[in-house]
mmCIF file of C-alpha atoms and ligand atoms in Angstrom:
data_model
loop_
_atom_site.group_PDB
_atom_site.id
_atom_site.type_symbol
_atom_site.label_atom_id
_atom_site.label_comp_id
_atom_site.label_asym_id
_atom_site.label_seq_id
_atom_site.Cartn_x
_atom_site.Cartn_y
_atom_site.Cartn_z
ATOM 1 C CA UNK A 1 168.746 126.166 112.299
ATOM 2 C CA UNK A 2 169.148 129.840 111.630
ATOM 3 C CA UNK A 3 165.806 131.500 112.284
ATOM 4 C CA UNK A 4 164.409 134.962 111.663
ATOM 5 C CA UNK A 5 161.626 135.971 114.056
ATOM 6 C CA UNK A 6 159.561 138.679 112.381
ATOM 7 C CA UNK A 7 157.659 140.624 115.023
ATOM 8 C CA UNK A 8 159.885 139.370 117.831
ATOM 9 C CA UNK A 9 159.489 142.612 119.790
ATOM 10 C CA UNK A 10 155.780 142.041 120.387
ATOM 11 C CA UNK A 11 153.833 140.097 122.987
ATOM 12 C CA UNK A 12 153.962 136.599 121.500
ATOM 13 C CA UNK A 13 157.223 137.090 119.582
ATOM 14 C CA UNK A 14 159.074 138.082 122.738
ATOM 15 C CA UNK A 15 157.938 134.942 124.559
ATOM 16 C CA UNK A 16 159.178 132.984 121.547
ATOM 17 C CA UNK A 17 162.563 134.694 121.838
ATOM 18 C CA UNK A 18 162.797 133.909 125.512
ATOM 19 C CA UNK A 19 162.093 130.232 124.735
ATOM 20 C CA UNK A 20 164.828 130.289 122.072
ATOM 21 C CA UNK A 21 167.363 131.239 124.754
ATOM 22 C CA UNK A 22 167.154 127.579 125.863
ATOM 23 C CA UNK A 23 167.874 126.175 122.387
ATOM 24 C CA UNK A 24 170.839 125.809 120.050
ATOM 25 C CA UNK A 25 169.118 127.680 117.219
ATOM 26 C CA UNK A 26 170.720 130.819 115.898
ATOM 27 C CA UNK A 27 168.023 133.454 116.105
ATOM 28 C CA UNK A 28 167.668 137.025 114.852
ATOM 29 C CA UNK A 29 164.743 139.442 114.948
ATOM 30 C CA UNK A 30 163.118 141.679 112.355
ATOM 31 C CA UNK A 31 160.714 144.271 113.739
ATOM 32 C CA UNK A 32 159.721 147.840 112.931
ATOM 33 C CA UNK A 33 159.022 148.525 116.638
ATOM 34 C CA UNK A 34 155.672 150.078 115.733
ATOM 35 C CA UNK A 35 153.893 148.218 118.509
ATOM 36 C CA UNK A 36 156.721 146.187 120.040
ATOM 37 C CA UNK A 37 159.625 147.132 122.278
ATOM 38 C CA UNK A 38 163.356 146.799 121.752
ATOM 39 C CA UNK A 39 163.772 145.518 125.322
ATOM 40 C CA UNK A 40 161.573 142.537 124.360
ATOM 41 C CA UNK A 41 164.260 141.362 121.926
ATOM 42 C CA UNK A 42 166.456 140.312 124.856
ATOM 43 C CA UNK A 43 170.027 139.781 123.576
ATOM 44 C CA UNK A 44 169.122 138.790 120.034
ATOM 45 C CA UNK A 45 170.276 140.789 117.013
ATOM 46 C CA UNK A 46 167.476 143.137 115.983
ATOM 47 C CA UNK A 47 167.073 144.255 112.354
ATOM 48 C CA UNK A 48 164.888 147.313 112.640
ATOM 49 C CA UNK A 49 162.914 147.190 109.428
ATOM 50 C CA UNK A 50 159.398 147.657 108.135
ATOM 51 C CA UNK A 51 158.070 144.846 105.958
ATOM 52 C CA UNK A 52 156.842 147.534 103.557
ATOM 53 C CA UNK A 53 160.497 148.172 102.660
ATOM 54 C CA UNK A 54 160.960 145.245 100.329
ATOM 55 C CA UNK A 55 164.570 146.015 99.378
ATOM 56 C CA UNK A 56 165.636 146.132 102.996
ATOM 57 C CA UNK A 57 163.704 142.964 103.801
ATOM 58 C CA UNK A 58 165.452 141.270 100.878
ATOM 59 C CA UNK A 59 168.889 142.331 102.051
ATOM 60 C CA UNK A 60 168.208 141.120 105.618
ATOM 61 C CA UNK A 61 166.909 137.809 104.320
ATOM 62 C CA UNK A 62 170.193 137.298 102.487
ATOM 63 C CA UNK A 63 171.697 136.272 105.857
ATOM 64 C CA UNK A 64 171.110 132.566 105.162
ATOM 65 C CA UNK A 65 168.084 131.819 107.309
ATOM 66 C CA UNK A 66 166.598 128.339 107.202
ATOM 67 C CA UNK A 67 163.232 129.361 108.572
ATOM 68 C CA UNK A 68 161.120 132.474 109.118
ATOM 69 C CA UNK A 69 158.479 132.917 111.804
ATOM 70 C CA UNK A 70 155.973 135.697 111.236
ATOM 71 C CA UNK A 71 154.310 137.288 114.284
ATOM 72 C CA UNK A 72 154.113 140.841 112.944
ATOM 73 C CA UNK A 73 150.573 141.922 112.268
ATOM 74 C CA UNK A 74 147.914 144.302 113.450
ATOM 75 C CA UNK A 75 145.379 142.462 115.597
ATOM 76 C CA UNK A 76 142.744 144.936 116.721
ATOM 77 C CA UNK A 77 139.377 143.895 115.271
ATOM 78 C CA UNK A 78 137.702 147.227 116.082
ATOM 79 C CA UNK A 79 140.444 149.234 114.423
ATOM 80 C CA UNK A 80 140.277 146.954 111.380
ATOM 81 C CA UNK A 81 136.729 148.244 110.739
ATOM 82 C CA UNK A 82 137.779 151.871 111.080
ATOM 83 C CA UNK A 83 140.980 151.588 109.067
ATOM 84 C CA UNK A 84 140.855 148.452 106.895
ATOM 85 C CA UNK A 85 143.536 149.910 104.592
ATOM 86 C CA UNK A 86 146.076 149.764 107.417
ATOM 87 C CA UNK A 87 145.206 146.101 107.967
ATOM 88 C CA UNK A 88 145.289 145.015 104.322
ATOM 89 C CA UNK A 89 148.525 146.931 103.761
ATOM 90 C CA UNK A 90 150.400 145.506 106.703
ATOM 91 C CA UNK A 91 148.860 142.093 107.203
ATOM 92 C CA UNK A 92 148.543 141.209 103.514
ATOM 93 C CA UNK A 93 150.740 143.376 101.243
ATOM 94 C CA UNK A 94 153.695 143.506 103.617
ATOM 95 C CA UNK A 95 153.433 139.799 104.346
ATOM 96 C CA UNK A 96 153.507 139.207 100.611
ATOM 97 C CA UNK A 97 156.759 141.198 100.434
ATOM 98 C CA UNK A 98 158.235 138.886 103.025
ATOM 99 C CA UNK A 99 157.007 135.742 101.250
ATOM 100 C CA UNK A 100 158.234 136.897 97.855
ATOM 101 C CA UNK A 101 161.694 137.631 99.236
ATOM 102 C CA UNK A 102 161.711 134.177 100.830
ATOM 103 C CA UNK A 103 160.750 132.541 97.541
ATOM 104 C CA UNK A 104 163.416 134.516 95.632
ATOM 105 C CA UNK A 105 166.056 133.518 98.167
ATOM 106 C CA UNK A 106 164.840 129.917 98.375
ATOM 107 C CA UNK A 107 164.012 130.010 102.070
ATOM 108 C CA UNK A 108 161.403 127.280 102.203
ATOM 109 C CA UNK A 109 160.262 127.018 105.819
ATOM 110 C CA UNK A 110 157.673 129.380 107.274
ATOM 111 C CA UNK A 111 155.636 129.511 110.477
ATOM 112 C CA UNK A 112 152.636 131.819 110.325
ATOM 113 C CA UNK A 113 150.515 133.257 113.129
ATOM 114 C CA UNK A 114 146.900 133.025 112.046
ATOM 115 C CA UNK A 115 143.798 133.312 114.172
ATOM 116 C CA UNK A 116 140.502 131.694 115.119
ATOM 117 C CA UNK A 117 138.943 134.816 113.568
ATOM 118 C CA UNK A 118 139.341 133.118 110.163
ATOM 119 C CA UNK A 119 136.406 130.843 111.072
ATOM 120 C CA UNK A 120 133.960 133.688 111.711
ATOM 121 C CA UNK A 121 130.764 132.630 113.518
ATOM 122 C CA UNK A 122 131.224 128.840 113.475
ATOM 123 C CA UNK A 123 128.393 126.454 112.676
ATOM 124 C CA UNK A 124 130.019 123.594 114.610
ATOM 125 C CA UNK A 125 131.701 123.778 118.032
ATOM 126 C CA UNK A 126 134.434 122.874 118.846
ATOM 127 C CA UNK A 127 135.916 124.209 115.626
ATOM 128 C CA UNK A 128 138.325 121.874 113.913
ATOM 129 C CA UNK A 129 140.780 122.825 111.195
ATOM 130 C CA UNK A 130 138.595 121.421 108.407
ATOM 131 C CA UNK A 131 135.862 123.987 108.958
ATOM 132 C CA UNK A 132 135.559 126.607 106.213
ATOM 133 C CA UNK A 133 137.215 130.002 106.457
ATOM 134 C CA UNK A 134 134.389 132.538 106.794
ATOM 135 C CA UNK A 135 135.814 135.551 108.612
ATOM 136 C CA UNK A 136 133.343 138.203 109.723
ATOM 137 C CA UNK A 137 135.673 141.174 110.185
ATOM 138 C CA UNK A 138 138.479 142.840 108.186
ATOM 139 C CA UNK A 139 141.164 141.552 110.552
ATOM 140 C CA UNK A 140 140.011 137.958 110.041
ATOM 141 C CA UNK A 141 139.827 138.595 106.294
ATOM 142 C CA UNK A 142 143.487 139.624 106.193
ATOM 143 C CA UNK A 143 144.581 136.404 107.890
ATOM 144 C CA UNK A 144 142.379 134.221 105.676
ATOM 145 C CA UNK A 145 143.801 135.914 102.573
ATOM 146 C CA UNK A 146 147.353 135.138 103.689
ATOM 147 C CA UNK A 147 146.391 131.541 104.420
ATOM 148 C CA UNK A 148 145.085 131.224 100.849
ATOM 149 C CA UNK A 149 148.242 132.807 99.448
ATOM 150 C CA UNK A 150 150.317 130.361 101.466
ATOM 151 C CA UNK A 151 148.452 127.373 100.040
ATOM 152 C CA UNK A 152 149.237 128.567 96.517
ATOM 153 C CA UNK A 153 152.865 129.326 97.391
ATOM 154 C CA UNK A 154 153.214 125.819 98.755
ATOM 155 C CA UNK A 155 151.868 124.300 95.560
ATOM 156 C CA UNK A 156 153.817 126.427 93.127
ATOM 157 C CA UNK A 157 156.968 127.466 94.968
ATOM 158 C CA UNK A 158 157.340 124.675 97.515
ATOM 159 C CA UNK A 159 157.077 127.060 100.465
ATOM 160 C CA UNK A 160 156.565 124.672 103.379
ATOM 161 C CA UNK A 161 154.592 126.153 106.176
ATOM 162 C CA UNK A 162 153.032 125.536 109.532
ATOM 163 C CA UNK A 163 150.035 127.768 110.145
ATOM 164 C CA UNK A 164 148.853 128.195 113.728
ATOM 165 C CA UNK A 165 145.339 129.492 114.308
ATOM 166 C CA UNK A 166 145.516 131.054 117.730
ATOM 167 C CA UNK A 167 142.481 131.198 119.959
ATOM 168 C CA UNK A 168 142.722 133.731 122.847
ATOM 169 C CA UNK A 169 146.339 134.066 123.894
ATOM 170 C CA UNK A 170 146.826 135.070 127.521
ATOM 171 C CA UNK A 171 149.232 134.973 130.441
ATOM 172 C CA UNK A 172 152.851 136.007 130.653
ATOM 173 C CA UNK A 173 156.355 134.754 131.233
ATOM 174 C CA UNK A 174 156.291 132.996 134.649
ATOM 175 C CA UNK A 175 159.444 134.937 135.577
ATOM 176 C CA UNK A 176 157.574 138.172 134.792
ATOM 177 C CA UNK A 177 160.380 139.523 132.594
ATOM 178 C CA UNK A 178 158.030 139.998 129.664
ATOM 179 C CA UNK A 179 154.275 140.074 129.281
ATOM 180 C CA UNK A 180 151.306 141.465 127.413
ATOM 181 C CA UNK A 181 151.367 145.178 126.762
ATOM 182 C CA UNK A 182 149.477 146.734 123.864
ATOM 183 C CA UNK A 183 148.813 150.384 123.273
ATOM 184 C CA UNK A 184 145.898 150.844 123.221
ATOM 185 C CA UNK A 185 145.016 147.668 125.106
ATOM 186 C CA UNK A 186 141.916 145.880 123.838
ATOM 187 C CA UNK A 187 142.315 142.405 125.335
ATOM 188 C CA UNK A 188 140.174 141.193 128.159
ATOM 189 C CA UNK A 189 142.634 140.011 130.817
ATOM 190 C CA UNK A 190 145.034 142.997 130.776
ATOM 191 C CA UNK A 191 142.013 145.310 130.816
ATOM 192 C CA UNK A 192 140.593 143.515 133.833
ATOM 193 C CA UNK A 193 143.934 143.849 135.636
ATOM 194 C CA UNK A 194 144.044 147.556 134.794
ATOM 195 C CA UNK A 195 140.584 147.937 136.310
ATOM 196 C CA UNK A 196 141.617 145.974 139.401
ATOM 197 C CA UNK A 197 144.559 148.212 140.203
ATOM 198 C CA UNK A 198 142.903 151.476 139.269
ATOM 199 C CA UNK A 199 144.726 152.166 135.982
ATOM 200 C CA UNK A 200 141.249 152.411 134.491
ATOM 201 C CA UNK A 201 137.933 153.021 136.151
ATOM 202 C CA UNK A 202 136.230 149.771 135.210
ATOM 203 C CA UNK A 203 136.109 146.890 132.792
ATOM 204 C CA UNK A 204 133.423 147.367 130.181
ATOM 205 C CA UNK A 205 131.674 144.089 129.408
ATOM 206 C CA UNK A 206 130.749 144.151 125.740
ATOM 207 C CA UNK A 207 127.344 142.496 125.490
ATOM 208 C CA UNK A 208 125.349 140.652 128.139
ATOM 209 C CA UNK A 209 122.616 139.364 125.815
ATOM 210 C CA UNK A 210 124.519 136.633 123.972
ATOM 211 C CA UNK A 211 123.017 133.159 123.789
ATOM 212 C CA UNK A 212 125.275 131.768 126.541
ATOM 213 C CA UNK A 213 124.477 130.754 130.143
ATOM 214 C CA UNK A 214 125.446 134.144 131.608
ATOM 215 C CA UNK A 215 124.846 136.239 128.486
ATOM 216 C CA UNK A 216 128.520 137.060 127.838
ATOM 217 C CA UNK A 217 130.815 135.751 125.090
ATOM 218 C CA UNK A 218 132.707 132.532 125.562
ATOM 219 C CA UNK A 219 136.338 132.178 124.497
ATOM 220 C CA UNK A 220 139.077 129.571 124.600
ATOM 221 C CA UNK A 221 142.182 130.940 126.333
ATOM 222 C CA UNK A 222 145.656 129.534 125.799
ATOM 223 C CA UNK A 223 148.780 130.442 127.770
ATOM 224 C CA UNK A 224 151.406 132.242 125.709
ATOM 225 C CA UNK A 225 154.092 129.808 126.947
ATOM 226 C CA UNK A 226 152.065 126.804 125.739
ATOM 227 C CA UNK A 227 151.574 128.587 122.432
ATOM 228 C CA UNK A 228 155.293 129.158 122.063
ATOM 229 C CA UNK A 229 155.956 125.496 122.847
ATOM 230 C CA UNK A 230 153.741 124.562 119.891
ATOM 231 C CA UNK A 231 155.973 126.709 117.691
ATOM 232 C CA UNK A 232 159.017 124.740 118.831
ATOM 233 C CA UNK A 233 157.176 121.590 117.726
ATOM 234 C CA UNK A 234 156.139 123.278 114.467
ATOM 235 C CA UNK A 235 159.747 124.085 113.796
ATOM 236 C CA UNK A 236 160.674 120.445 114.341
ATOM 237 C CA UNK A 237 157.842 119.460 112.006
ATOM 238 C CA UNK A 238 159.328 121.569 109.221
ATOM 239 C CA UNK A 239 162.859 120.450 110.027
ATOM 240 C CA UNK A 240 161.691 116.863 109.523
ATOM 241 C CA UNK A 241 160.153 117.818 106.157
ATOM 242 C CA UNK A 242 156.654 116.740 107.129
ATOM 243 C CA UNK A 243 155.024 119.181 104.693
ATOM 244 C CA UNK A 244 152.575 122.013 105.257
ATOM 245 C CA UNK A 245 149.924 121.819 107.950
ATOM 246 C CA UNK A 246 147.405 123.984 109.785
ATOM 247 C CA UNK A 247 146.929 123.626 113.544
ATOM 248 C CA UNK A 248 144.464 125.235 115.951
ATOM 249 C CA UNK A 249 145.980 126.344 119.231
ATOM 250 C CA UNK A 250 143.462 126.380 122.043
ATOM 251 C CA UNK A 251 142.413 123.947 124.755
ATOM 252 C CA UNK A 252 138.736 123.373 123.996
ATOM 253 C CA UNK A 253 137.747 124.820 127.402
ATOM 254 C CA UNK A 254 135.525 127.870 127.296
ATOM 255 C CA UNK A 255 135.254 130.798 129.698
ATOM 256 C CA UNK A 256 132.654 133.524 129.542
ATOM 257 C CA UNK A 257 133.684 137.137 130.129
ATOM 258 C CA UNK A 258 132.007 137.029 133.543
ATOM 259 C CA UNK A 259 133.846 133.818 134.441
ATOM 260 C CA UNK A 260 137.184 135.402 133.546
ATOM 261 C CA UNK A 261 136.259 138.389 135.728
ATOM 262 C CA UNK A 262 135.447 136.040 138.624
ATOM 263 C CA UNK A 263 138.766 134.221 138.284
ATOM 264 C CA UNK A 264 140.599 137.539 138.227
ATOM 265 C CA UNK A 265 138.851 138.623 141.421
ATOM 266 C CA UNK A 266 139.933 135.376 143.085
ATOM 267 C CA UNK A 267 143.551 135.570 141.922
ATOM 268 C CA UNK A 268 144.044 139.249 142.744
ATOM 269 C CA UNK A 269 141.822 139.120 145.849
ATOM 270 C CA UNK A 270 140.331 142.411 144.699
ATOM 271 C CA UNK A 271 137.029 143.565 143.288
ATOM 272 C CA UNK A 272 136.822 144.045 139.538
ATOM 273 C CA UNK A 273 134.732 147.144 138.830
ATOM 274 C CA UNK A 274 132.555 146.468 135.778
ATOM 275 C CA UNK A 275 130.253 148.392 133.470
ATOM 276 C CA UNK A 276 127.836 146.496 131.260
ATOM 277 C CA UNK A 277 127.601 147.813 127.747
ATOM 278 C CA UNK A 278 126.425 147.008 124.213
ATOM 279 C CA UNK A 279 128.008 144.336 122.034
ATOM 280 C CA UNK A 280 131.292 145.092 120.296
ATOM 281 C CA UNK A 281 131.072 144.752 116.485
ATOM 282 C CA UNK A 282 132.764 141.656 115.095
ATOM 283 C CA UNK A 283 132.541 139.537 118.279
ATOM 284 C CA UNK A 284 131.271 135.965 117.868
ATOM 285 C CA UNK A 285 129.179 134.343 120.604
ATOM 286 C CA UNK A 286 131.380 131.372 121.294
ATOM 287 C CA UNK A 287 134.748 130.182 120.005
ATOM 288 C CA UNK A 288 136.136 126.874 121.169
ATOM 289 C CA UNK A 289 139.049 125.113 119.597
ATOM 290 C CA UNK A 290 139.098 121.543 118.473
ATOM 291 C CA UNK A 291 142.795 121.023 119.159
ATOM 292 C CA UNK A 292 143.182 117.289 118.832
ATOM 293 C CA UNK A 293 145.291 117.699 115.684
ATOM 294 C CA UNK A 294 148.022 119.639 117.482
ATOM 295 C CA UNK A 295 147.961 117.079 120.295
ATOM 296 C CA UNK A 296 148.037 113.954 118.142
ATOM 297 C CA UNK A 297 150.242 115.132 115.270
ATOM 298 C CA UNK A 298 152.609 117.603 116.923
ATOM 299 C CA UNK A 299 152.601 115.977 120.350
ATOM 300 C CA UNK A 300 151.551 119.310 121.869
ATOM 301 C CA UNK A 301 150.176 119.521 125.376
ATOM 302 C CA UNK A 302 149.000 122.674 127.092
ATOM 303 C CA UNK A 303 150.393 122.651 130.622
ATOM 304 C CA UNK A 304 149.846 126.233 131.845
ATOM 305 C CA UNK A 305 146.575 127.043 130.100
ATOM 306 C CA UNK A 306 144.224 126.931 133.027
ATOM 307 C CA UNK A 307 142.510 130.216 133.779
ATOM 308 C CA UNK A 308 143.904 130.607 137.295
ATOM 309 C CA UNK A 309 147.481 130.075 136.083
ATOM 310 C CA UNK A 310 147.090 132.461 133.139
ATOM 311 C CA UNK A 311 145.716 135.229 135.333
ATOM 312 C CA UNK A 312 148.304 134.561 138.051
ATOM 313 C CA UNK A 313 151.148 134.926 135.533
ATOM 314 C CA UNK A 314 149.564 137.973 133.904
ATOM 315 C CA UNK A 315 149.026 139.588 137.324
ATOM 316 C CA UNK A 316 152.622 138.958 138.393
ATOM 317 C CA UNK A 317 153.855 140.623 135.197
ATOM 318 C CA UNK A 318 151.355 143.404 135.594
ATOM 319 C CA UNK A 319 152.712 144.164 139.046
ATOM 320 C CA UNK A 320 156.402 143.533 138.362
ATOM 321 C CA UNK A 321 157.077 144.334 134.768
ATOM 322 C CA UNK A 322 154.264 146.274 133.218
ATOM 323 C CA UNK A 323 154.759 149.977 132.494
ATOM 324 C CA UNK A 324 158.452 149.798 133.434
ATOM 325 C CA UNK A 325 159.549 150.164 129.830
HETATM 326 N N1 LIG B 401 135.781 141.940 126.117
HETATM 327 C C1 LIG B 401 135.010 142.727 126.958
HETATM 328 N N2 LIG B 401 135.510 143.923 127.346
HETATM 329 C C2 LIG B 401 136.727 144.391 126.953
HETATM 330 C C3 LIG B 401 137.499 143.577 126.099
HETATM 331 C C4 LIG B 401 137.005 142.354 125.701
HETATM 332 O O1 LIG B 401 133.900 142.354 127.321
HETATM 333 O O2 LIG B 401 137.099 145.504 127.336
HETATM 334 C C5 LIG B 401 135.262 140.642 125.671
HETATM 335 C C6 LIG B 401 135.100 140.553 124.163
HETATM 336 O O3 LIG B 401 133.828 141.017 123.778
HETATM 337 C C7 LIG B 401 135.287 139.045 123.932
HETATM 338 C C8 LIG B 401 136.244 138.624 125.041
HETATM 339 O O4 LIG B 401 136.196 139.644 126.023
HETATM 340 O O5 LIG B 401 134.075 138.377 124.121
HETATM 341 C C9 LIG B 401 137.676 138.462 124.567
HETATM 342 O O6 LIG B 401 138.051 139.659 123.879
HETATM 343 P P1 LIG B 401 139.533 139.961 123.452
HETATM 344 O O7 LIG B 401 139.542 141.317 122.825
HETATM 345 O O8 LIG B 401 140.441 139.742 124.613
HETATM 346 O O9 LIG B 401 139.878 138.846 122.380
HETATM 347 P P2 LIG B 401 139.114 138.430 121.019
HETATM 348 O O10 LIG B 401 138.212 137.281 121.389
HETATM 349 O O11 LIG B 401 138.370 139.617 120.499
HETATM 350 O O12 LIG B 401 140.221 137.992 120.133
#
């Protein structure tokens, strides 16, 4: 297939590109490089383009792609409260540009990166895909809106799609060529590693009074390489014309913030300096994925998603690759 990876210069997109190096697919990248890096695109053709520029998107999409993968969105929950306009513009309006160009050009296969944030504070744990979408922050709202648009575009325009709702993506390329690097960084594991090696003074733990055994939030972490493998299966799903489907991507295992800190101390053999602080707005107490659908229907299995492995890979990247850009 000929595939366009939108947002291929970012954290998850770049791991997808690296995985594509082992396939026969013909792959190109569209990215505005606002948060990603050109070096992450490896040897693939990069179309430097903002999704806001609909004419340019249209002309790029005229290159006969069979399938589009969309990783390009803003993901910072805190920022989405401060600047919701930026989130609705990019995550919704610009995505709509992309979808409309696809419909016009009859590109009918789409893989979309959604998020567990669409569920909000869940009433049932683990959360399966049938639970209602009740996001509790602007970021989650933007993803839920796109999911609703996609359902309508499937019905009316025959846009076949696989939607992946990511839980907490972590880890890095085991060869440490690429890894997680956001500016500013807001994610737990890279922040812990920064605190470990002195790039920041300490890790701030946001909230120690949650209704969990140790008072800190519980999350379901999935290795970026396992996540990318699910996309390869999603691609096959669409290639086989199996229709549109939503899949959670997580393991169902939960780790509290303090447990992640403990694992990081073990892996790095260093102390993690911490500061305990108030809750961060928009954080749910506990998110655990019910992922049996991805396992039974896609044949997905998470092989690297144990906490020690994820931190080991992230730490190797942090030491070898991080900040070398
Ligand atoms: N967290 C924290 N300190 C930080 C960053 C994150 O205590 O500096 C906590 C956060 O409150 C959440 C968990 O770590 O409970 C995972 O946060 P992250 O931002 O990595 O992912 P999210 O779950 O928000 O998608």
